[in-house]
Tab-separated table of C-alpha atoms in Angstrom:
chain	number	residue	atom	x	y	z
A	1	UNK	CA	38.767	101.193	225.407
A	2	UNK	CA	40.733	101.218	227.971
A	3	UNK	CA	42.193	104.052	230.090
A	4	UNK	CA	46.175	102.857	230.288
A	5	UNK	CA	48.271	105.413	230.895
A	6	UNK	CA	49.530	103.628	226.980
A	7	UNK	CA	45.739	104.870	225.843
A	8	UNK	CA	46.440	108.154	227.688
A	9	UNK	CA	49.372	109.089	226.328
A	10	UNK	CA	47.810	108.073	222.969
A	11	UNK	CA	44.742	110.085	223.272
A	12	UNK	CA	46.566	112.635	223.932
A	13	UNK	CA	48.012	112.797	221.286
A	14	UNK	CA	45.258	112.828	218.810
A	15	UNK	CA	43.459	115.113	220.888
A	16	UNK	CA	46.340	117.714	220.230
A	17	UNK	CA	45.957	117.175	215.735
A	18	UNK	CA	45.020	119.939	213.715
A	19	UNK	CA	43.757	119.251	210.727
A	20	UNK	CA	43.361	121.761	208.338
A	21	UNK	CA	42.275	121.931	204.769
A	22	UNK	CA	42.573	122.609	201.020
A	23	UNK	CA	45.699	123.763	198.908
A	24	UNK	CA	46.066	127.068	199.407
A	25	UNK	CA	46.731	126.731	203.518
A	26	UNK	CA	48.256	123.527	203.787
A	27	UNK	CA	50.883	124.558	201.463
A	28	UNK	CA	51.310	127.681	203.496
A	29	UNK	CA	51.321	125.640	206.524
A	30	UNK	CA	54.218	123.196	204.721
A	31	UNK	CA	55.877	126.819	204.110
A	32	UNK	CA	56.106	128.053	207.758
A	33	UNK	CA	58.570	126.006	209.677
A	34	UNK	CA	57.358	127.223	212.934
A	35	UNK	CA	54.441	124.832	212.583
A	36	UNK	CA	55.213	121.252	214.214
A	37	UNK	CA	53.565	119.101	211.700
A	38	UNK	CA	52.679	115.937	211.508
A	39	UNK	CA	50.745	113.885	208.785
A	40	UNK	CA	50.521	114.666	205.045
A	41	UNK	CA	46.937	113.219	203.285
A	42	UNK	CA	45.712	113.147	199.493
A	43	UNK	CA	43.533	112.105	197.378
A	44	UNK	CA	44.936	109.713	195.030
A	45	UNK	CA	42.762	111.584	192.159
A	46	UNK	CA	44.354	114.111	192.596
A	47	UNK	CA	45.430	116.213	189.182
A	48	UNK	CA	49.220	117.251	189.523
A	49	UNK	CA	49.017	121.105	189.688
A	50	UNK	CA	51.387	123.764	190.189
A	51	UNK	CA	50.206	123.607	193.707
A	52	UNK	CA	50.375	120.196	194.775
A	53	UNK	CA	53.830	119.180	192.608
A	54	UNK	CA	54.432	122.465	195.607
A	55	UNK	CA	53.505	120.637	198.282
A	56	UNK	CA	54.459	117.522	197.706
A	57	UNK	CA	57.947	118.484	197.335
A	58	UNK	CA	58.232	120.868	200.793
A	59	UNK	CA	56.210	117.472	202.932
A	60	UNK	CA	59.518	116.079	200.879
A	61	UNK	CA	62.257	118.509	202.266
A	62	UNK	CA	60.636	118.790	206.035
A	63	UNK	CA	61.209	115.163	205.920
A	64	UNK	CA	56.944	114.470	206.193
A	65	UNK	CA	55.265	111.501	206.493
A	66	UNK	CA	53.190	111.318	203.448
A	67	UNK	CA	49.109	109.760	203.264
A	68	UNK	CA	47.427	108.523	200.238
A	69	UNK	CA	44.116	107.685	200.029
A	70	UNK	CA	40.662	107.505	197.984
A	71	UNK	CA	38.032	110.220	197.901
A	72	UNK	CA	36.219	108.737	200.546
A	73	UNK	CA	39.296	108.864	202.953
A	74	UNK	CA	40.320	111.521	202.306
A	75	UNK	CA	37.205	113.169	203.521
A	76	UNK	CA	37.095	111.278	206.520
A	77	UNK	CA	40.706	113.217	207.301
A	78	UNK	CA	39.391	116.326	206.425
A	79	UNK	CA	35.797	116.401	207.745
A	80	UNK	CA	34.739	118.649	204.554
A	81	UNK	CA	34.573	117.326	201.177
A	82	UNK	CA	33.338	119.998	199.829
A	83	UNK	CA	35.716	122.230	200.338
A	84	UNK	CA	39.247	119.809	201.114
A	85	UNK	CA	40.440	120.033	196.912
A	86	UNK	CA	42.643	116.124	198.087
A	87	UNK	CA	44.974	117.694	200.508
A	88	UNK	CA	44.853	117.209	204.349
A	89	UNK	CA	47.908	118.272	207.038
A	90	UNK	CA	47.793	117.394	210.236
A	91	UNK	CA	49.612	119.804	212.742
A	92	UNK	CA	50.676	118.288	215.872
A	93	UNK	CA	49.774	122.145	218.081
A	94	UNK	CA	51.746	121.160	221.505
A	95	UNK	CA	48.965	123.074	223.207
A	96	UNK	CA	45.536	121.751	221.903
A	97	UNK	CA	43.660	119.909	223.529
A	98	UNK	CA	40.305	118.255	224.886
A	99	UNK	CA	37.888	120.662	227.711
A	100	UNK	CA	36.669	117.122	229.064
A	101	UNK	CA	41.236	116.426	230.022
A	102	UNK	CA	41.071	119.690	231.105
A	103	UNK	CA	38.170	119.262	233.289
A	104	UNK	CA	39.939	116.645	235.352
A	105	UNK	CA	43.104	118.141	235.870
A	106	UNK	CA	41.445	121.412	237.371
A	107	UNK	CA	39.776	120.039	240.055
A	108	UNK	CA	40.977	122.287	243.572
A	109	UNK	CA	42.975	124.514	241.382
A	110	UNK	CA	42.522	127.782	240.379
A	111	UNK	CA	42.583	129.167	237.179
A	112	UNK	CA	41.211	131.744	234.913
A	113	UNK	CA	39.479	130.183	231.165
A	114	UNK	CA	37.808	132.130	228.614
A	115	UNK	CA	35.399	130.205	226.638
A	116	UNK	CA	33.882	131.770	223.872
A	117	UNK	CA	30.155	132.272	222.260
A	118	UNK	CA	29.003	131.982	218.668
A	119	UNK	CA	32.470	134.125	218.611
A	120	UNK	CA	32.787	133.646	214.307
A	121	UNK	CA	35.237	135.671	212.463
A	122	UNK	CA	38.526	134.410	212.334
A	123	UNK	CA	40.856	137.492	213.075
A	124	UNK	CA	38.684	138.199	215.957
A	125	UNK	CA	39.690	134.712	217.567
A	126	UNK	CA	43.336	135.296	216.311
A	127	UNK	CA	43.160	138.469	218.248
A	128	UNK	CA	41.768	136.754	221.315
A	129	UNK	CA	44.265	134.443	221.428
A	130	UNK	CA	47.021	136.630	221.041
A	131	UNK	CA	45.628	139.230	223.794
A	132	UNK	CA	45.137	136.072	226.151
A	133	UNK	CA	48.804	134.962	225.355
A	134	UNK	CA	50.079	137.945	226.418
A	135	UNK	CA	48.015	138.432	229.288
A	136	UNK	CA	47.987	134.773	231.105
A	137	UNK	CA	44.989	133.045	230.687
A	138	UNK	CA	45.343	129.443	231.298
A	139	UNK	CA	42.952	128.715	228.620
A	140	UNK	CA	40.510	129.372	226.306
A	141	UNK	CA	37.135	126.623	225.471
A	142	UNK	CA	36.766	126.922	221.788
A	143	UNK	CA	33.734	124.719	220.824
A	144	UNK	CA	33.172	123.173	217.675
A	145	UNK	CA	29.751	124.744	217.244
A	146	UNK	CA	29.491	128.508	215.574
A	147	UNK	CA	32.455	129.227	216.801
A	148	UNK	CA	35.355	129.726	213.848
A	149	UNK	CA	37.733	126.976	213.827
A	150	UNK	CA	41.143	126.811	214.087
A	151	UNK	CA	42.695	128.075	210.688
A	152	UNK	CA	45.762	129.254	208.692
A	153	UNK	CA	43.812	132.659	208.535
A	154	UNK	CA	44.004	132.422	212.844
A	155	UNK	CA	47.371	130.990	213.415
A	156	UNK	CA	48.492	133.705	211.315
A	157	UNK	CA	46.152	136.522	213.284
A	158	UNK	CA	47.099	135.072	216.239
A	159	UNK	CA	51.026	135.992	215.717
A	160	UNK	CA	52.567	132.691	216.397
A	161	UNK	CA	50.871	132.778	219.912
A	162	UNK	CA	48.393	130.221	219.319
A	163	UNK	CA	51.026	127.555	219.672
A	164	UNK	CA	51.907	128.657	223.561
A	165	UNK	CA	48.191	129.106	224.072
A	166	UNK	CA	46.205	126.035	226.144
A	167	UNK	CA	42.764	125.424	223.554
A	168	UNK	CA	40.484	123.117	225.433
A	169	UNK	CA	37.918	122.056	222.480
A	170	UNK	CA	34.487	120.907	222.858
A	171	UNK	CA	31.539	119.867	220.709
A	172	UNK	CA	29.200	122.543	222.668
A	173	UNK	CA	29.429	125.037	224.960
A	174	UNK	CA	26.137	124.748	227.804
A	175	UNK	CA	27.222	121.031	228.677
A	176	UNK	CA	30.838	122.571	229.566
A	177	UNK	CA	30.121	125.353	231.421
A	178	UNK	CA	27.382	123.914	232.971
A	179	UNK	CA	30.592	121.036	233.982
A	180	UNK	CA	32.600	123.734	235.749
A	181	UNK	CA	30.102	125.100	237.151
A	182	UNK	CA	29.457	121.985	239.098
A	183	UNK	CA	33.175	121.972	239.690
A	184	UNK	CA	32.409	125.155	241.799
A	185	UNK	CA	33.958	127.513	238.497
A	186	UNK	CA	32.916	130.555	238.648
A	187	UNK	CA	30.998	130.887	234.688
A	188	UNK	CA	30.817	134.167	234.159
A	189	UNK	CA	28.971	135.794	231.113
A	190	UNK	CA	30.489	139.400	229.859
A	191	UNK	CA	27.011	141.196	229.244
A	192	UNK	CA	26.621	145.533	228.429
A	193	UNK	CA	23.292	144.947	230.546
A	194	UNK	CA	24.956	143.769	234.026
A	195	UNK	CA	24.823	145.098	236.955
A	196	UNK	CA	28.672	143.642	238.658
A	197	UNK	CA	31.305	144.796	236.925
A	198	UNK	CA	34.987	142.969	236.088
A	199	UNK	CA	37.243	144.871	238.324
A	200	UNK	CA	34.462	144.391	241.484
A	201	UNK	CA	35.157	140.526	240.507
A	202	UNK	CA	37.169	138.855	243.833
A	203	UNK	CA	40.047	136.852	242.193
A	204	UNK	CA	40.240	133.952	244.081
A	205	UNK	CA	37.805	131.176	242.792
A	206	UNK	CA	38.775	129.709	239.409
A	207	UNK	CA	36.444	131.651	236.396
A	208	UNK	CA	34.645	131.698	233.041
A	209	UNK	CA	34.574	134.380	231.308
A	210	UNK	CA	31.287	133.538	228.060
A	211	UNK	CA	32.792	136.271	225.552
A	212	UNK	CA	29.609	136.629	223.008
A	213	UNK	CA	29.259	136.926	219.127
A	214	UNK	CA	29.657	140.702	219.211
A	215	UNK	CA	26.386	142.253	217.548
A	216	UNK	CA	23.868	139.016	219.848
A	217	UNK	CA	26.060	138.697	222.591
A	218	UNK	CA	26.664	135.512	224.223
A	219	UNK	CA	23.503	133.300	223.605
A	220	UNK	CA	20.000	132.303	225.717
A	221	UNK	CA	21.246	128.627	225.906
A	222	UNK	CA	24.938	129.896	226.793
A	223	UNK	CA	24.262	131.806	229.630
A	224	UNK	CA	21.725	129.535	231.307
A	225	UNK	CA	25.244	128.038	232.439
A	226	UNK	CA	26.522	131.033	233.616
A	227	UNK	CA	26.459	131.403	237.404
A	228	UNK	CA	27.482	135.336	237.448
A	229	UNK	CA	26.963	138.665	234.586
A	230	UNK	CA	28.856	141.241	235.031
A	231	UNK	CA	30.647	144.170	232.003
A	232	UNK	CA	33.435	146.555	231.401
A	233	UNK	CA	32.180	149.839	232.414
A	234	UNK	CA	32.720	152.311	229.173
A	235	UNK	CA	32.393	156.169	229.580
A	236	UNK	CA	30.362	158.215	226.387
A	237	UNK	CA	27.848	155.473	226.361
A	238	UNK	CA	30.474	153.362	223.750
A	239	UNK	CA	27.432	150.832	223.749
A	240	UNK	CA	30.106	147.845	223.307
A	241	UNK	CA	34.458	147.050	222.232
A	242	UNK	CA	35.447	144.342	220.206
A	243	UNK	CA	34.761	140.900	221.206
A	244	UNK	CA	39.209	140.531	221.171
A	245	UNK	CA	39.388	144.280	222.937
A	246	UNK	CA	37.488	142.566	225.999
A	247	UNK	CA	39.314	139.516	225.928
A	248	UNK	CA	42.582	141.854	226.326
A	249	UNK	CA	40.483	143.462	229.597
A	250	UNK	CA	40.189	140.584	230.934
A	251	UNK	CA	43.380	138.733	231.033
A	252	UNK	CA	45.575	141.862	231.768
A	253	UNK	CA	42.806	143.477	233.695
A	254	UNK	CA	45.848	141.841	237.090
A	255	UNK	CA	48.515	144.455	235.732
A	256	UNK	CA	47.254	147.656	236.341
B	1	UNK	CA	43.939	187.042	209.166
B	2	UNK	CA	43.303	187.877	213.168
B	3	UNK	CA	42.586	186.457	216.122
B	4	UNK	CA	38.606	187.906	216.902
B	5	UNK	CA	36.258	185.468	218.590
B	6	UNK	CA	34.264	185.643	215.193
B	7	UNK	CA	37.492	184.514	213.586
B	8	UNK	CA	38.536	181.562	215.812
B	9	UNK	CA	35.427	180.647	215.654
B	10	UNK	CA	34.738	179.953	211.923
B	11	UNK	CA	38.220	178.526	212.403
B	12	UNK	CA	36.861	175.953	214.823
B	13	UNK	CA	34.222	175.548	212.502
B	14	UNK	CA	36.839	175.472	209.620
B	15	UNK	CA	39.061	172.632	212.309
B	16	UNK	CA	35.387	170.301	212.376
B	17	UNK	CA	35.221	169.882	208.983
B	18	UNK	CA	36.701	166.283	207.069
B	19	UNK	CA	36.621	166.277	203.947
B	20	UNK	CA	35.832	162.567	202.507
B	21	UNK	CA	35.285	161.171	198.688
B	22	UNK	CA	34.946	158.975	196.373
B	23	UNK	CA	30.971	157.684	195.323
B	24	UNK	CA	30.619	154.720	196.831
B	25	UNK	CA	31.973	156.084	200.517
B	26	UNK	CA	29.982	159.572	200.046
B	27	UNK	CA	27.036	157.276	198.791
B	28	UNK	CA	27.385	155.714	202.330
B	29	UNK	CA	27.704	158.644	204.080
B	30	UNK	CA	24.907	160.076	202.867
B	31	UNK	CA	22.514	157.106	203.891
B	32	UNK	CA	23.985	156.626	207.672
B	33	UNK	CA	21.484	159.279	208.982
B	34	UNK	CA	23.296	160.004	212.187
B	35	UNK	CA	26.324	161.158	210.104
B	36	UNK	CA	26.676	165.333	210.290
B	37	UNK	CA	26.963	166.453	206.852
B	38	UNK	CA	27.708	169.841	205.858
B	39	UNK	CA	27.861	170.600	202.172
B	40	UNK	CA	28.417	168.056	199.175
B	41	UNK	CA	30.815	168.748	195.889
B	42	UNK	CA	29.870	167.517	192.656
B	43	UNK	CA	32.025	167.822	189.336
B	44	UNK	CA	29.964	168.676	186.457
B	45	UNK	CA	31.623	166.778	184.191
B	46	UNK	CA	29.824	163.973	186.251
B	47	UNK	CA	28.080	162.020	184.360
B	48	UNK	CA	24.503	160.763	185.805
B	49	UNK	CA	25.053	157.095	186.315
B	50	UNK	CA	23.212	155.173	189.308
B	51	UNK	CA	25.052	155.743	191.924
B	52	UNK	CA	24.889	160.043	191.378
B	53	UNK	CA	21.974	160.246	191.020
B	54	UNK	CA	20.985	158.545	194.612
B	55	UNK	CA	23.850	160.735	196.141
B	56	UNK	CA	21.769	163.884	194.533
B	57	UNK	CA	18.204	161.504	195.383
B	58	UNK	CA	19.753	161.745	199.409
B	59	UNK	CA	21.391	164.866	199.759
B	60	UNK	CA	17.774	166.643	198.444
B	61	UNK	CA	15.919	164.077	200.695
B	62	UNK	CA	18.405	165.360	204.428
B	63	UNK	CA	18.446	169.089	202.877
B	64	UNK	CA	21.867	168.654	201.882
B	65	UNK	CA	23.867	172.265	200.312
B	66	UNK	CA	25.090	171.969	197.266
B	67	UNK	CA	27.715	173.247	195.234
B	68	UNK	CA	29.234	172.733	191.961
B	69	UNK	CA	32.176	172.819	191.005
B	70	UNK	CA	34.554	172.048	187.361
B	71	UNK	CA	37.354	169.159	187.410
B	72	UNK	CA	39.681	171.632	189.963
B	73	UNK	CA	37.526	173.062	191.903
B	74	UNK	CA	36.203	169.702	192.840
B	75	UNK	CA	40.641	168.616	193.026
B	76	UNK	CA	40.770	170.769	195.487
B	77	UNK	CA	38.095	170.442	198.010
B	78	UNK	CA	38.761	166.073	197.568
B	79	UNK	CA	42.613	167.659	197.003
B	80	UNK	CA	42.448	163.718	195.564
B	81	UNK	CA	41.377	164.620	191.983
B	82	UNK	CA	42.665	160.489	191.157
B	83	UNK	CA	40.649	158.737	193.732
B	84	UNK	CA	37.398	161.575	194.244
B	85	UNK	CA	35.248	160.382	191.129
B	86	UNK	CA	34.233	163.854	191.225
B	87	UNK	CA	32.943	163.662	194.630
B	88	UNK	CA	32.993	165.323	197.938
B	89	UNK	CA	31.512	165.286	201.237
B	90	UNK	CA	32.162	167.388	204.551
B	91	UNK	CA	30.490	165.689	207.177
B	92	UNK	CA	30.653	168.011	210.193
B	93	UNK	CA	32.059	166.744	213.562
B	94	UNK	CA	31.990	168.257	216.294
B	95	UNK	CA	34.857	166.748	218.085
B	96	UNK	CA	37.401	166.888	215.263
B	97	UNK	CA	39.700	169.502	215.706
B	98	UNK	CA	43.296	170.464	215.296
B	99	UNK	CA	46.053	169.922	218.213
B	100	UNK	CA	47.339	173.644	218.071
B	101	UNK	CA	44.312	174.634	219.440
B	102	UNK	CA	44.333	171.753	222.721
B	103	UNK	CA	47.427	172.371	223.240
B	104	UNK	CA	46.150	176.881	223.998
B	105	UNK	CA	43.651	174.634	226.054
B	106	UNK	CA	45.037	172.173	227.856
B	107	UNK	CA	47.622	174.018	229.803
B	108	UNK	CA	47.573	173.726	233.375
B	109	UNK	CA	44.933	170.820	233.003
B	110	UNK	CA	45.342	167.026	233.312
B	111	UNK	CA	44.780	165.443	229.976
B	112	UNK	CA	46.102	161.712	228.910
B	113	UNK	CA	46.199	161.567	225.151
B	114	UNK	CA	47.163	158.542	222.847
B	115	UNK	CA	49.339	159.659	219.841
B	116	UNK	CA	49.600	157.397	216.445
B	117	UNK	CA	52.515	157.302	214.479
B	118	UNK	CA	52.541	155.350	211.595
B	119	UNK	CA	48.739	153.678	212.279
B	120	UNK	CA	47.983	153.044	208.684
B	121	UNK	CA	45.162	150.134	208.998
B	122	UNK	CA	42.313	151.761	208.933
B	123	UNK	CA	41.015	148.855	211.036
B	124	UNK	CA	42.981	149.189	213.878
B	125	UNK	CA	42.394	153.180	213.069
B	126	UNK	CA	38.567	152.865	214.149
B	127	UNK	CA	39.314	149.974	216.530
B	128	UNK	CA	42.180	152.595	218.256
B	129	UNK	CA	38.793	155.171	218.428
B	130	UNK	CA	36.125	152.769	220.157
B	131	UNK	CA	38.705	151.397	222.416
B	132	UNK	CA	40.295	155.460	223.654
B	133	UNK	CA	36.087	156.486	223.797
B	134	UNK	CA	34.956	153.881	226.147
B	135	UNK	CA	38.375	153.711	228.117
B	136	UNK	CA	37.856	157.798	228.541
B	137	UNK	CA	41.226	158.587	226.842
B	138	UNK	CA	40.562	162.295	226.680
B	139	UNK	CA	41.530	163.101	222.996
B	140	UNK	CA	43.423	160.851	219.710
B	141	UNK	CA	46.813	162.950	218.116
B	142	UNK	CA	46.259	161.817	214.254
B	143	UNK	CA	49.609	163.640	212.055
B	144	UNK	CA	47.869	163.487	208.558
B	145	UNK	CA	51.820	162.224	207.261
B	146	UNK	CA	52.110	158.206	207.646
B	147	UNK	CA	49.152	157.289	209.460
B	148	UNK	CA	45.183	155.623	207.550
B	149	UNK	CA	43.124	158.591	207.837
B	150	UNK	CA	39.587	158.782	208.869
B	151	UNK	CA	37.361	157.568	206.050
B	152	UNK	CA	33.969	155.286	205.740
B	153	UNK	CA	36.456	152.287	206.971
B	154	UNK	CA	37.855	154.216	210.325
B	155	UNK	CA	34.091	155.220	210.871
B	156	UNK	CA	32.422	152.074	210.323
B	157	UNK	CA	35.082	150.580	211.993
B	158	UNK	CA	34.894	152.485	214.880
B	159	UNK	CA	31.206	151.590	215.440
B	160	UNK	CA	29.791	155.160	215.844
B	161	UNK	CA	32.391	156.400	218.772
B	162	UNK	CA	34.699	158.573	215.775
B	163	UNK	CA	31.413	161.655	216.742
B	164	UNK	CA	32.230	161.525	220.048
B	165	UNK	CA	35.674	161.332	220.421
B	166	UNK	CA	38.340	164.241	220.481
B	167	UNK	CA	40.081	163.851	217.105
B	168	UNK	CA	42.998	166.272	216.567
B	169	UNK	CA	45.521	166.754	213.712
B	170	UNK	CA	48.508	167.843	213.139
B	171	UNK	CA	50.820	167.483	209.736
B	172	UNK	CA	53.712	165.617	211.421
B	173	UNK	CA	53.265	164.553	215.214
B	174	UNK	CA	56.920	165.050	216.364
B	175	UNK	CA	57.164	168.807	216.352
B	176	UNK	CA	53.784	168.562	217.931
B	177	UNK	CA	54.593	166.000	220.827
B	178	UNK	CA	57.670	168.331	221.538
B	179	UNK	CA	55.313	171.452	222.131
B	180	UNK	CA	53.318	169.165	224.978
B	181	UNK	CA	56.604	167.768	226.438
B	182	UNK	CA	58.104	172.059	226.747
B	183	UNK	CA	53.773	172.404	228.003
B	184	UNK	CA	55.839	169.714	230.826
B	185	UNK	CA	53.370	166.973	229.421
B	186	UNK	CA	55.195	163.369	229.750
B	187	UNK	CA	55.320	161.719	226.316
B	188	UNK	CA	55.705	158.279	226.689
B	189	UNK	CA	56.340	156.064	223.747
B	190	UNK	CA	55.291	152.571	224.015
B	191	UNK	CA	57.902	150.022	222.909
B	192	UNK	CA	58.404	146.364	224.080
B	193	UNK	CA	62.399	147.430	224.676
B	194	UNK	CA	61.278	149.689	227.643
B	195	UNK	CA	62.533	149.367	231.293
B	196	UNK	CA	59.605	151.427	233.226
B	197	UNK	CA	55.616	149.263	232.947
B	198	UNK	CA	52.625	151.383	232.324
B	199	UNK	CA	51.157	149.542	235.363
B	200	UNK	CA	54.464	151.412	237.896
B	201	UNK	CA	53.394	155.385	236.061
B	202	UNK	CA	52.027	157.550	237.938
B	203	UNK	CA	48.882	159.350	236.760
B	204	UNK	CA	48.908	162.538	238.337
B	205	UNK	CA	51.068	164.568	235.059
B	206	UNK	CA	49.069	164.498	232.057
B	207	UNK	CA	50.304	162.051	229.388
B	208	UNK	CA	50.223	161.476	225.752
B	209	UNK	CA	50.697	157.804	225.317
B	210	UNK	CA	52.312	157.582	221.669
B	211	UNK	CA	51.532	153.675	219.576
B	212	UNK	CA	53.688	152.925	216.716
B	213	UNK	CA	53.298	151.062	213.411
B	214	UNK	CA	53.005	146.892	214.499
B	215	UNK	CA	55.783	145.945	212.548
B	216	UNK	CA	58.100	149.201	213.472
B	217	UNK	CA	57.387	150.138	216.371
B	218	UNK	CA	57.688	153.982	216.627
B	219	UNK	CA	59.234	155.996	214.221
B	220	UNK	CA	62.854	156.513	216.123
B	221	UNK	CA	61.922	161.232	214.168
B	222	UNK	CA	58.789	160.392	216.755
B	223	UNK	CA	60.891	158.638	219.503
B	224	UNK	CA	63.151	161.727	219.622
B	225	UNK	CA	60.403	163.823	220.750
B	226	UNK	CA	59.571	161.491	224.249
B	227	UNK	CA	60.571	162.219	227.535
B	228	UNK	CA	59.992	158.555	229.031
B	229	UNK	CA	59.582	154.616	227.216
B	230	UNK	CA	57.625	152.496	228.636
B	231	UNK	CA	56.226	148.403	228.143
B	232	UNK	CA	53.518	146.447	229.051
B	233	UNK	CA	54.326	143.314	230.346
B	234	UNK	CA	53.749	140.235	228.671
B	235	UNK	CA	54.260	136.383	229.613
B	236	UNK	CA	54.540	133.594	227.805
B	237	UNK	CA	57.893	135.040	225.889
B	238	UNK	CA	54.936	137.482	223.722
B	239	UNK	CA	57.218	139.494	221.649
B	240	UNK	CA	53.932	142.649	220.989
B	241	UNK	CA	50.224	142.892	221.329
B	242	UNK	CA	47.732	144.489	218.200
B	243	UNK	CA	47.952	147.825	218.233
B	244	UNK	CA	45.119	148.973	219.897
B	245	UNK	CA	44.947	146.228	222.089
B	246	UNK	CA	47.927	148.455	223.866
B	247	UNK	CA	45.405	151.675	223.145
B	248	UNK	CA	41.680	149.301	225.109
B	249	UNK	CA	45.467	148.564	227.951
B	250	UNK	CA	46.355	152.096	228.143
B	251	UNK	CA	42.079	154.014	228.203
B	252	UNK	CA	40.794	151.377	230.564
B	253	UNK	CA	43.851	150.708	233.143
B	254	UNK	CA	42.751	153.076	235.736
B	255	UNK	CA	39.488	150.763	236.098
B	256	UNK	CA	41.479	148.230	237.192
């Protein structure tokens, strides 16, 4: 392995691939011509039912590369043998990348990111993406562990904004947030118990806003990597907001 | 009919009643001890199944008044004979009232209201209530025609905030908005095509913000009663926001 320009380019391309699986989700993705598809993967053992025939037909119509695998080979691609139903699809999302790459690129620059900790509801994830994109957030840190992953439900709930939003993947959130803090970013956990409020935050430093699970808030492991805690002031003794609402208030706050 | 103080008090009490129906919704409402219940209505024809027995048991435990009716009498209360399943429940919501009463009270005062036009998704309605309450909106105009109505789903999605939020009922939105405009309020339709933006709005006049259906926007009938059109500026060519997100940005805009 080498960091040659060619390697980096290839690496960036593979980072941009999002693999979805299951017959219905793959069919729906193929039917949406706005989705940039890279490759369709099929298990050789698939019985040709109506869904599979339609999937093959759409792949042919859209001139999409098809790879055939034995069950084991397909599981390696879907990473979910139990639920892939013998079908996987690589989407090539232009703004889908890794947190590590962004960490290298962002040195010395100003940015505002959202980091998601334990956001398990796909509807909320899609709404967060939509609001963050419209509000001008520079990217969303999405860990593989503990969060809903991008699937057709999330794509739908994002109303097309997923392809315009920089999604930065990582395995776990805490170590990545620590790296951001070491590079001088302010890492702010949203917490209803915080003393400081969002409105008083000085906006000159690059900032990562950490949004936690709606019921349990930011996890203690992740909170340890945060440098600040802030809250959104609420009236009428309301205790919490929907996490997508919180994401929107953060993303749009410069506009008011 | 007379407008004596006693009549007005009685009238205000009946305005505050929200009747829900159906065995499951009524049971769930009775199980939530934070819900202020006025009266339980049962059809005499009800077969005693498990749900009905549990409903009767909870009413007894909570010392709630029970009225028994023939099927016709119950339909008059539920206003939905097809779906009431022989059960209705009056909730006495302290902040549930009529738009007409508010119109009389608000003369010469400053206020900010949300008016909902064609919001059919109960999840969105609940989220709007939650965000508006937390942001300090003075009330929500909810017409009977064309909008989701307050039911257990909405109550759940509002996460307890429905009982802290002034809900102003009316039959149709357009004539009520016209009255607000005649009394000097600014009635602003949210529209992605508007020239003026939310951020530039002068905040001294009492204002009603009109939120339309997510797909179709504010209806043309309602738009005719509006005195202004505004939009929320969006980045990355995003075309629209979820309506609950829009409600939150309006409600919280003074805080940033």
